[in-house]
mmCIF file of C-alpha atoms and ligand atoms in Angstrom:
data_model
loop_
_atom_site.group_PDB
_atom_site.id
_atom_site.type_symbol
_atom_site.label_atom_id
_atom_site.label_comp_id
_atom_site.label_asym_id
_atom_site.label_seq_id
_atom_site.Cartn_x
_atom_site.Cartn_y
_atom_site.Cartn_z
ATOM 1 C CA UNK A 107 2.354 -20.502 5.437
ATOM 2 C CA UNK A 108 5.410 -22.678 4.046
ATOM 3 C CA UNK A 109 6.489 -20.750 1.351
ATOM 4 C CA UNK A 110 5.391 -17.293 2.030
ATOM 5 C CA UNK A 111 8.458 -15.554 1.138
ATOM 6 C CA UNK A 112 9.241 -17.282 -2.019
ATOM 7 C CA UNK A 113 5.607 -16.593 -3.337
ATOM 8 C CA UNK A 114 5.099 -12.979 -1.739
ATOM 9 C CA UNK A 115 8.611 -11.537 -1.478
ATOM 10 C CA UNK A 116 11.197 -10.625 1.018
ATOM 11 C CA UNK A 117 9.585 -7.580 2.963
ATOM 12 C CA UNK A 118 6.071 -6.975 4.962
ATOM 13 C CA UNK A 119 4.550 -3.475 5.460
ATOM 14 C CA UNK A 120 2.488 -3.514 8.358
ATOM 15 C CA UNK A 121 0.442 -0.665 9.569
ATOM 16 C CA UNK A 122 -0.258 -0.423 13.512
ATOM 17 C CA UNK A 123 2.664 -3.183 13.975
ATOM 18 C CA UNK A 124 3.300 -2.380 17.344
ATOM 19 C CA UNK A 125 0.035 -3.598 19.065
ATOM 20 C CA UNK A 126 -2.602 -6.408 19.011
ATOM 21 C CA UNK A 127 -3.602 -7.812 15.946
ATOM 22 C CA UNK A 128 -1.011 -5.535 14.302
ATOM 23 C CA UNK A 129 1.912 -6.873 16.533
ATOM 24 C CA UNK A 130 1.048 -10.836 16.365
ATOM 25 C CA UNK A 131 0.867 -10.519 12.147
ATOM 26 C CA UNK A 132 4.647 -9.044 12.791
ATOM 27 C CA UNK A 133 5.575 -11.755 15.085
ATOM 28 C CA UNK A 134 4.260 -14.951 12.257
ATOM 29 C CA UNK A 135 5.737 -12.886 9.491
ATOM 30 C CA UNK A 136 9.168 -12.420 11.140
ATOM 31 C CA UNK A 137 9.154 -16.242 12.432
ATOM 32 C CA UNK A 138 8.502 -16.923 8.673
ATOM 33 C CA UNK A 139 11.534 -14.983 8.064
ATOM 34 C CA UNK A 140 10.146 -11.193 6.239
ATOM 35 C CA UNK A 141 11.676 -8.292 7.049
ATOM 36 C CA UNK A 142 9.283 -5.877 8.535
ATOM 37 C CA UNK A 143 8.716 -2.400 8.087
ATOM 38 C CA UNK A 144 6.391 -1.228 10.595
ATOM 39 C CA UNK A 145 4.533 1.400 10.364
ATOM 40 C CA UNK A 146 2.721 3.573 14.122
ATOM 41 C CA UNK A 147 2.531 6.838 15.897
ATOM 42 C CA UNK A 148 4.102 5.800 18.783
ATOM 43 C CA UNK A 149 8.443 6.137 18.565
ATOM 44 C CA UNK A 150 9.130 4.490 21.237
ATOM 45 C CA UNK A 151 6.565 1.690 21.338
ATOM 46 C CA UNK A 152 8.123 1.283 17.413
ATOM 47 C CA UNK A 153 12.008 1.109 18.926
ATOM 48 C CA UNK A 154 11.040 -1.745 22.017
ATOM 49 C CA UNK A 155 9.048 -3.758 18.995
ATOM 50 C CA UNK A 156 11.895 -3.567 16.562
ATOM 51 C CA UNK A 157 14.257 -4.812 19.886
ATOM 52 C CA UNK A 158 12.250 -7.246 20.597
ATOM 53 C CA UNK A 159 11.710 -8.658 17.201
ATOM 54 C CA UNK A 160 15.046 -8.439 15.912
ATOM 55 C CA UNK A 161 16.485 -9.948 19.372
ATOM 56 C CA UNK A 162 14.368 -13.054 18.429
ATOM 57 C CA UNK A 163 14.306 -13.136 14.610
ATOM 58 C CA UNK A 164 17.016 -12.992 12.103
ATOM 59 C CA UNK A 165 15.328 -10.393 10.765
ATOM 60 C CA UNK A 166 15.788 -6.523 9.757
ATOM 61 C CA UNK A 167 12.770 -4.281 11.178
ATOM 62 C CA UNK A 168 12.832 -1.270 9.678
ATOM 63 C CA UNK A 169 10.261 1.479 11.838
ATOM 64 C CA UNK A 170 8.395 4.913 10.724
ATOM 65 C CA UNK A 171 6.448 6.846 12.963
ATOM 66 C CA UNK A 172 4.008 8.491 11.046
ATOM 67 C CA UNK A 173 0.379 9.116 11.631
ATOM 68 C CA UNK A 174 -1.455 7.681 8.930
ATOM 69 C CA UNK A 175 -3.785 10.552 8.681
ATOM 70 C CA UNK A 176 -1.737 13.192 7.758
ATOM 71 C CA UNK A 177 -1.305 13.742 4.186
ATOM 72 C CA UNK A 178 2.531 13.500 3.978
ATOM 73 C CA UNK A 179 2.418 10.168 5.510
ATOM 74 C CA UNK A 180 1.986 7.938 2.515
ATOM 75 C CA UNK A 181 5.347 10.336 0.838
ATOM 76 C CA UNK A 182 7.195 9.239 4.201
ATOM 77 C CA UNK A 183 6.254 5.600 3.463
ATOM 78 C CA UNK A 184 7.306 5.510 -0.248
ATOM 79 C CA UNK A 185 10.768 7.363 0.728
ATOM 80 C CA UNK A 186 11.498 4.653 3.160
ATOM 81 C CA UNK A 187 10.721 1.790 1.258
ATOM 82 C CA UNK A 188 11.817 2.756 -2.237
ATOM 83 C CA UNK A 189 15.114 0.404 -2.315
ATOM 84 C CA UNK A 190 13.177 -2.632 -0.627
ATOM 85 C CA UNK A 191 10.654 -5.123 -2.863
ATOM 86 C CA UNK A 192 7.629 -5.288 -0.510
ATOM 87 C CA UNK A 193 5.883 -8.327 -0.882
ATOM 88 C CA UNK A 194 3.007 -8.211 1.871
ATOM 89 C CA UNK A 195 1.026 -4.963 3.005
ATOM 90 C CA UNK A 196 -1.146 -5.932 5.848
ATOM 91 C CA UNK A 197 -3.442 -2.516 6.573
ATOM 92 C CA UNK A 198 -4.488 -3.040 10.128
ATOM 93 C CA UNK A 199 -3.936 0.330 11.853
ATOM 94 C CA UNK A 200 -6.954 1.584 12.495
ATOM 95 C CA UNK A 201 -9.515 2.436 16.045
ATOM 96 C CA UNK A 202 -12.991 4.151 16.755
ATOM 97 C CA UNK A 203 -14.872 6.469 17.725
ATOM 98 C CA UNK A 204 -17.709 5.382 20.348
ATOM 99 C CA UNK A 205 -21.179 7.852 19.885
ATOM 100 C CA UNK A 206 -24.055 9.660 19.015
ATOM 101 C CA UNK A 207 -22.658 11.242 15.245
ATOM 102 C CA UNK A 208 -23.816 14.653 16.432
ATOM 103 C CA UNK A 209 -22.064 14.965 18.816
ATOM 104 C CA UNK A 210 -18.685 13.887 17.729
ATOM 105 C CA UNK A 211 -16.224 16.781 16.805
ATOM 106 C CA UNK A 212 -16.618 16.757 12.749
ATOM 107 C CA UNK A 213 -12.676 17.242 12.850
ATOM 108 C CA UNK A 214 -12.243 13.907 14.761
ATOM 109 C CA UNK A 215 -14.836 11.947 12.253
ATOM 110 C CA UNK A 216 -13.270 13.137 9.385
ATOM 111 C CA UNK A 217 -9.810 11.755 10.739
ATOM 112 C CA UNK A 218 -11.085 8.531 11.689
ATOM 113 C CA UNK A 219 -12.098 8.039 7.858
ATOM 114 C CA UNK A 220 -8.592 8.807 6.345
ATOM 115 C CA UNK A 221 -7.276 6.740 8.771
ATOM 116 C CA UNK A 222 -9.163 3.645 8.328
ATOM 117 C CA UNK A 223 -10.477 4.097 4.609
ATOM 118 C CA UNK A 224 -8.096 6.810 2.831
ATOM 119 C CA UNK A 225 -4.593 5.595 4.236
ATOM 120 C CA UNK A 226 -5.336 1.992 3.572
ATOM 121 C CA UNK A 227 -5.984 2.815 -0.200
ATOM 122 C CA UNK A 228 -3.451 4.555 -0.538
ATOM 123 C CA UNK A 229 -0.669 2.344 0.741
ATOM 124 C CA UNK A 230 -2.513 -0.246 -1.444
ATOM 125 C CA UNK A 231 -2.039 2.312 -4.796
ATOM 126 C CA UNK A 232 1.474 2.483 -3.652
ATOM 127 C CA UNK A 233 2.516 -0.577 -3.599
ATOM 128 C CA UNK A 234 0.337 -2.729 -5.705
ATOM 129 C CA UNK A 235 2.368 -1.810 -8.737
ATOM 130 C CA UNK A 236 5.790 -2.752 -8.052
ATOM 131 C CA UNK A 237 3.793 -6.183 -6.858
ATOM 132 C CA UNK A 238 2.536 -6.141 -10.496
ATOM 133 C CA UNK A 239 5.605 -5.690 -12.000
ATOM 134 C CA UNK A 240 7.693 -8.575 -9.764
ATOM 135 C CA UNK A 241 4.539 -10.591 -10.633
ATOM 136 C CA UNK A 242 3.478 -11.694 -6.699
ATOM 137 C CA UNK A 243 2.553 -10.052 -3.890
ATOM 138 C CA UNK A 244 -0.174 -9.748 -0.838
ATOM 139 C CA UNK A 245 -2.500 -7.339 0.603
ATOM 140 C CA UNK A 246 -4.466 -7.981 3.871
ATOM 141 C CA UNK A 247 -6.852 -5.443 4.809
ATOM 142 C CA UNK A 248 -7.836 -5.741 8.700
ATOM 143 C CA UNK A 249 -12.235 -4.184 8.441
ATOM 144 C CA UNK A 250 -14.369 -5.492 10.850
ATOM 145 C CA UNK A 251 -17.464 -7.883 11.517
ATOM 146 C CA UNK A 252 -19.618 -4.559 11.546
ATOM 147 C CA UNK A 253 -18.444 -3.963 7.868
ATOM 148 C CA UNK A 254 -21.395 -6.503 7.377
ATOM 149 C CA UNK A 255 -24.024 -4.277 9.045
ATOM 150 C CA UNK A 256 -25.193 -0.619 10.159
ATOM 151 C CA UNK A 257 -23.997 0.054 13.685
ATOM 152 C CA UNK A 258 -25.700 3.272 15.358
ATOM 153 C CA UNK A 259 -23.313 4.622 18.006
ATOM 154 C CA UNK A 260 -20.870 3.343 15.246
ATOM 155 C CA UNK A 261 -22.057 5.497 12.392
ATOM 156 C CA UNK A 262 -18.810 5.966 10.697
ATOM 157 C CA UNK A 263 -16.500 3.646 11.674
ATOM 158 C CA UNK A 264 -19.082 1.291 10.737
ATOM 159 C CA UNK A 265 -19.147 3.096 7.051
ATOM 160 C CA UNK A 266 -15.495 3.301 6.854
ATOM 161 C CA UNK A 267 -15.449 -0.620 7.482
ATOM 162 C CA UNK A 268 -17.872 -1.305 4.938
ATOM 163 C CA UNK A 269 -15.737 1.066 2.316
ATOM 164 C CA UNK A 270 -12.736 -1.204 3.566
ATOM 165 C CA UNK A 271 -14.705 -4.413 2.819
ATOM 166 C CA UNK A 272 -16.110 -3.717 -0.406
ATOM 167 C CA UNK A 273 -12.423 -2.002 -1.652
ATOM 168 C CA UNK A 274 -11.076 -5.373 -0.747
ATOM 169 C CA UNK A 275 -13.162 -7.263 -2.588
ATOM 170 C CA UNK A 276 -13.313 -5.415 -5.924
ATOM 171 C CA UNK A 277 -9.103 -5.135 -5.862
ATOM 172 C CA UNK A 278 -8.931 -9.118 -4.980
ATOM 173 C CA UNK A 279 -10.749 -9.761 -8.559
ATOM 174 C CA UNK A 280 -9.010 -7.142 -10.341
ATOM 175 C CA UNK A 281 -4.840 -8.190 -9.012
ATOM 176 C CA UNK A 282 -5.747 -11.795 -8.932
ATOM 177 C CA UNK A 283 -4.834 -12.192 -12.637
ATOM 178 C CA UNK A 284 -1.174 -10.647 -11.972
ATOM 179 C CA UNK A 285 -0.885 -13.624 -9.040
ATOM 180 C CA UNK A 286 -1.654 -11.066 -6.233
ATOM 181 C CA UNK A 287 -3.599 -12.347 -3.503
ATOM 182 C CA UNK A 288 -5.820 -9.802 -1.042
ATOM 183 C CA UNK A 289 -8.031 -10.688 1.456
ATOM 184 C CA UNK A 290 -10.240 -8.692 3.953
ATOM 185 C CA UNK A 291 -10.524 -9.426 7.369
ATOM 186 C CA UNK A 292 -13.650 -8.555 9.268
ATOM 187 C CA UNK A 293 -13.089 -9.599 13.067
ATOM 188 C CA UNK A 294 -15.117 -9.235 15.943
ATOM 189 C CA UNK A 295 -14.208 -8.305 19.205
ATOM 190 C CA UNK A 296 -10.796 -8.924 20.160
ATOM 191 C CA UNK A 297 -8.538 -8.513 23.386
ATOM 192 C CA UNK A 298 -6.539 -5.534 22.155
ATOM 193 C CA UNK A 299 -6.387 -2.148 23.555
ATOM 194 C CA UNK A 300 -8.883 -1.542 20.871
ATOM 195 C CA UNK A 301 -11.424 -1.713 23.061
ATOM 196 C CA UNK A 302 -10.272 0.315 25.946
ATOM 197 C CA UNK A 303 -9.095 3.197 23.018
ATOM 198 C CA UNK A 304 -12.857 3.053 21.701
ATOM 199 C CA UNK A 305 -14.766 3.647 25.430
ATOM 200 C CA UNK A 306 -16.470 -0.349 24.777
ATOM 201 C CA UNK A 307 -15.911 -3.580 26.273
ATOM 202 C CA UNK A 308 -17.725 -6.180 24.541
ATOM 203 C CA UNK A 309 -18.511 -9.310 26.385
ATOM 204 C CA UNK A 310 -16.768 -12.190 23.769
ATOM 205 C CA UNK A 311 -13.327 -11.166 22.810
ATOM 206 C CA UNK A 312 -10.868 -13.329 20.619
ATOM 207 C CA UNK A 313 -7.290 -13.464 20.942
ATOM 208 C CA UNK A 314 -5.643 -11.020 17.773
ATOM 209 C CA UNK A 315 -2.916 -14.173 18.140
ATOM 210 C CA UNK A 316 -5.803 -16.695 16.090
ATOM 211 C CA UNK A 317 -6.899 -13.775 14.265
ATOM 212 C CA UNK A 318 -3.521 -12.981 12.677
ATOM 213 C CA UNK A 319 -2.551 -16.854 12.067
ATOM 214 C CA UNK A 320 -5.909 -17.959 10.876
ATOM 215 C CA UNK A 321 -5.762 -14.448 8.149
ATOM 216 C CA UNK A 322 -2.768 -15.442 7.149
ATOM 217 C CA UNK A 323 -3.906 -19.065 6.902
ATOM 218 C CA UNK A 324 -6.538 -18.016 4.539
ATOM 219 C CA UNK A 325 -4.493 -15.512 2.201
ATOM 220 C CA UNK A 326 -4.411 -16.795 -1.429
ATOM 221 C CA UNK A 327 -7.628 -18.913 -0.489
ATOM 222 C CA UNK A 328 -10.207 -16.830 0.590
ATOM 223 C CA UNK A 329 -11.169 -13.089 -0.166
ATOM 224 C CA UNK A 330 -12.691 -12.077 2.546
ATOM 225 C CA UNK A 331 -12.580 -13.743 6.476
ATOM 226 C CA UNK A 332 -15.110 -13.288 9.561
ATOM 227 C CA UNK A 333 -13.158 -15.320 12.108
ATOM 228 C CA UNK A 334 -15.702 -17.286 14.674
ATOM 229 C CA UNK A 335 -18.662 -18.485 14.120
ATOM 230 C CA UNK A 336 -20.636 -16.250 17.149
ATOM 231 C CA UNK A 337 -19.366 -14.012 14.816
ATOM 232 C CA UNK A 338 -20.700 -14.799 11.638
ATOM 233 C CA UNK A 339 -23.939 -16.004 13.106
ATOM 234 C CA UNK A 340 -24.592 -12.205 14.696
ATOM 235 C CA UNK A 341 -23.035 -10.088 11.757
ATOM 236 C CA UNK A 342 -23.261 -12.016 8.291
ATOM 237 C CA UNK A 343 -26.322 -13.756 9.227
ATOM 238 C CA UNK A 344 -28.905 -11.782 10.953
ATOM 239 C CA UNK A 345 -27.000 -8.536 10.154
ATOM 240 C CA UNK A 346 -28.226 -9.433 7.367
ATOM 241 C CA UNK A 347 -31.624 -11.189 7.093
ATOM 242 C CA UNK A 348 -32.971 -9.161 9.978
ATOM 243 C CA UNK A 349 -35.509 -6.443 8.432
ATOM 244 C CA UNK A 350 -33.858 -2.707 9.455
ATOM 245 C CA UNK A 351 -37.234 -2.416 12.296
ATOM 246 C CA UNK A 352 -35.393 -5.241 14.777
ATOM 247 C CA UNK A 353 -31.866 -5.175 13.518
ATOM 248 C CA UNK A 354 -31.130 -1.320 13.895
ATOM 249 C CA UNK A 355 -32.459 -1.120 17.650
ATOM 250 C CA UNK A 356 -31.321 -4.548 18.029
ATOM 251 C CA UNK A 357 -27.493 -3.430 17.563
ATOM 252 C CA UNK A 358 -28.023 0.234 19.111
ATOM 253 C CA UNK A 359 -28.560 -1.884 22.372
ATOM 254 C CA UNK A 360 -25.988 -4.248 22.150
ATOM 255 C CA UNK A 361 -23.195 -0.944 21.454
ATOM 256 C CA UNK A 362 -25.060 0.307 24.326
ATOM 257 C CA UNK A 363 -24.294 -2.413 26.690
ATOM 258 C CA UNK A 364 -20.797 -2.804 25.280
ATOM 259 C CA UNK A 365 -20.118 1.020 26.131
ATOM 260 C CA UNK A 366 -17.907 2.089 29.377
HETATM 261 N N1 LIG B 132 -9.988 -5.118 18.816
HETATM 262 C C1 LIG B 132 -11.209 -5.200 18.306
HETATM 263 O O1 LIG B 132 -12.194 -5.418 19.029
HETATM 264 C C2 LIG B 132 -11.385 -5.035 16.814
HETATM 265 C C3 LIG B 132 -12.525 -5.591 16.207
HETATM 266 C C4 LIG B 132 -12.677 -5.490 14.842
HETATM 267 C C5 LIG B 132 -11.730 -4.846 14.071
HETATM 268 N N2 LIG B 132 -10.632 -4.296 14.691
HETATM 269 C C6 LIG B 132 -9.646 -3.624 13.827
HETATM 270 O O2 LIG B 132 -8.395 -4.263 14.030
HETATM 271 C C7 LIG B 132 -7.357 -3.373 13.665
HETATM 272 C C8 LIG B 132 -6.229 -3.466 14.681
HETATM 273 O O3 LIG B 132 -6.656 -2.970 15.907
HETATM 274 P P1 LIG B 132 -6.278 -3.685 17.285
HETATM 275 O O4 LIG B 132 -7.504 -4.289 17.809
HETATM 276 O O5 LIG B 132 -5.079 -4.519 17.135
HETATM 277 O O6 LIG B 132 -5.994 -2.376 18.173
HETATM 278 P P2 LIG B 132 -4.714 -1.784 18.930
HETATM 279 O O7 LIG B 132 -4.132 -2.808 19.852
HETATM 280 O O8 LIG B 132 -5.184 -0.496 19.511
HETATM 281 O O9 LIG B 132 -3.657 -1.499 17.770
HETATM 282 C C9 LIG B 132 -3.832 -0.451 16.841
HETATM 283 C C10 LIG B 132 -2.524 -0.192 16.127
HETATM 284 O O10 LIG B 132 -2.744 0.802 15.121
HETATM 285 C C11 LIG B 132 -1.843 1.898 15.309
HETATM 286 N N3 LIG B 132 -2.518 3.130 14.892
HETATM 287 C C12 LIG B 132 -3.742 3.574 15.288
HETATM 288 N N4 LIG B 132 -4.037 4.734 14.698
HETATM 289 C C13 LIG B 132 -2.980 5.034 13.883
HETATM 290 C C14 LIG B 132 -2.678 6.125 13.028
HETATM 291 N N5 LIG B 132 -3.531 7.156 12.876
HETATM 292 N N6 LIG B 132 -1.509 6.122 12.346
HETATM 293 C C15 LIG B 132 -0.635 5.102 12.513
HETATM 294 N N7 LIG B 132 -0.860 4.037 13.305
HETATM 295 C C16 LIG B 132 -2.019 4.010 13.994
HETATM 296 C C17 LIG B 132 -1.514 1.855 16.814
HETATM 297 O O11 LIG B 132 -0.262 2.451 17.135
HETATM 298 P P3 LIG B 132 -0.121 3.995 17.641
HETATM 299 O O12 LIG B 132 -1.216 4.235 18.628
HETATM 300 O O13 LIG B 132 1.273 4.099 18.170
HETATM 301 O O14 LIG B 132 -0.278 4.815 16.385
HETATM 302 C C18 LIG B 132 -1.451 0.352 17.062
HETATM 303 O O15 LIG B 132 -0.183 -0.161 16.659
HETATM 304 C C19 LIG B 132 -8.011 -1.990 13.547
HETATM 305 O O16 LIG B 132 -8.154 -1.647 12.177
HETATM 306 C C20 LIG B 132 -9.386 -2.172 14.170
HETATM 307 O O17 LIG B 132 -10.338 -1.311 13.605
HETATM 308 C C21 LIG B 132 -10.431 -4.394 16.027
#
C-alpha cells in the first residue's frame, strides 16, 4: 500500500464506513493518509466514526447519511463530493435477507437489490469518469463467496452478489486501459454485525480487519479476491464442480444450520 495516494488520489468514498469490513477499509485508508467520505444510514454512528478517525488521523472525514436505496441518494453523493478528486470508491454497504423467496415482502427484496446491485453501479458511473479524466483511480466492490454459487434461503442476495461479481469483472477490463484498477471481493463469513442483521451465524468467521488489508493488498493485482482458502475450497471449487442434484440441497442445509 506505499504509494496509494500518489497513484489513486487524495480522497476515498466508502459506502457502509461506519461498521465491519466497511469501518477497518476507513481505518487503513486514513492511516495511509486519504481523506474519507463516508457514506451510512446511521447519523450518529457516522459523527462518533468521523471523531474517532479524525482524533487519530490527520485526516478530513467528510460524512452523509443517506440510504443507498433511495433514488436521491446517488444526487446527495455527487453534491457532496463535487469540489473533491475521489480517487478510491470502495462499495461495501450492503446486508441480507435470510428465507424462503415467497415469503419475503416483494417490497423488502426489491430494496435489497438496489442496495447491493443498483447503488453500487451507480456510484461506480459517477465517479469513474472524473477517474478517467485525472488518469488513476480505484474501485473495490465488497460481493460475496456465494457470488460463486446458487444459495436457496439466499435467493436474491445470492443473485445480487453474482450481478456484483460479474459487473466487477467486465468494468476491471474495460478502465484498466485508463490506469484504473477494480477489484471484487467475494468474502465469506466474517465477524461483523452482518450476521446478526441477516438472522445467521455461520460457524467459521474471519476478521473484516484481514479482509480489508488483504483487498487492499491485492488492488491493482488481482480482479477479483475470495479471501481463505475454506473459502475457496467450499464456494469456487465445489460450488462449482458439484452437479446442481448434491450442490443445491447441499447448501440449502448448510444456510439451514447457519440460521438463528
Ligand atoms: N459479514 C459477512 O459474513 C459477510 C460475508 C460476505 C459478504 N459480506 C458483505 O460485506 C459487506 C459489508 O458488510 P459487513 O459484514 O461489514 O456488515 P455490517 O457490519 O453490518 O456493516 C454494513 C455497513 O453498511 C451500511 N449500510 C447497510 N445498508 C445500507 C444502506 N441501505 N444505505 C447505506 N448504508 C448501508 C451500514 O450502516 P447503516 O446501518 O448505518 O446504514 C454499515 O456501515 C456487505 O456488502 C456484505 O454483503 C459480509
Amino acid at each position: 500500500m506505499g504509494n496509494f495516494i500518489t497513484k489513486y488520489g487524495p480522497w476515498a468514498v466508502i459506502t457502509g464506513g461506519t461498521s465491519g469490513t466497511g469501518y477497518q477499509f476507513a481505518l487503513k485508508l486514513a492511516t495511509q493518509g486519504f481523506h474519507l467520505v463516508l457514506i451510512a444510514r446511521d447519523e450518529q454512528a457516522l459523527e462518533e466514526t468521523k471523531e474517532r478517525i479524525e482524533s487519530r488521523y490527520h485526516v478530513q472525514v467528510k460524512t452523509i447519511a443517506t440510504d443507498l436505496l433511495t433514488p436521491d441518494s446517488i444526487s446527495v453523493i455527487k453534491k457532496i463530493t463535487q469540489f473533491i478528486e475521489v480517487g478510491l470508491v470502495i462499495n461495501n454497504a450492503g446486508y441480507s435477507i435470510t428465507g424462503e423467496f415467497h415469503r419475503g415482502d416483494w417490497e423488502d427484496q426489491s430494496e435489497l437489490l438496489e442496495t447491493i446491485v443498483k447503488a453500487p453501479i451507480a456510484l461506480t458511473h459517477l465517479f469513474v469518469n472524473e477517474m478517467i479524466t485525472h488518469g488513476r483511480g480505484g474501485i473495490i466492490f465488497v460481493s460475496s463467496a456465494v457470488a460463486y454459487t446458487s444459495m436457496p434461503l439466499w435467493s436474491v442476495y445470492s443473485a445480487g452478489k453474482a450481478a456484483l461479481l460479474h459487473f466487477g469483472e467486465s468494468i476491471s477490463q474495460e478502465v484498466k486501459k485508463y490506469n484504473i484498477d477494480v477489484l471484487t471481493v467475494c468474502p465469506g463469513a466474517m465477524k461483523t454485525k452482518f450476521q446478526e442483521r441477516s438472522g445467521i451465524q455461520s460457524p467459521i468467521l474471519m476478521e473484516p480487519e484481514k479482509v480489508a488489508r488483504l483487498s487492499l493488498s491485492y488492488l491493482g493485482k488481482k480482479t477479483t479476491f475470495l479471501p481463505g482458502m475454506t473459502n475457496r475450497i467450499i464456494f469456487q471449487g465445489l460450488g462449482r464442480v458439484l452437479p446442481n442434484r448434491i450442490r443445491l440441497p447441499l447448501f440449502e442445509s448448510l444456510m439451514k444450520k447457519s440460521q438463528l
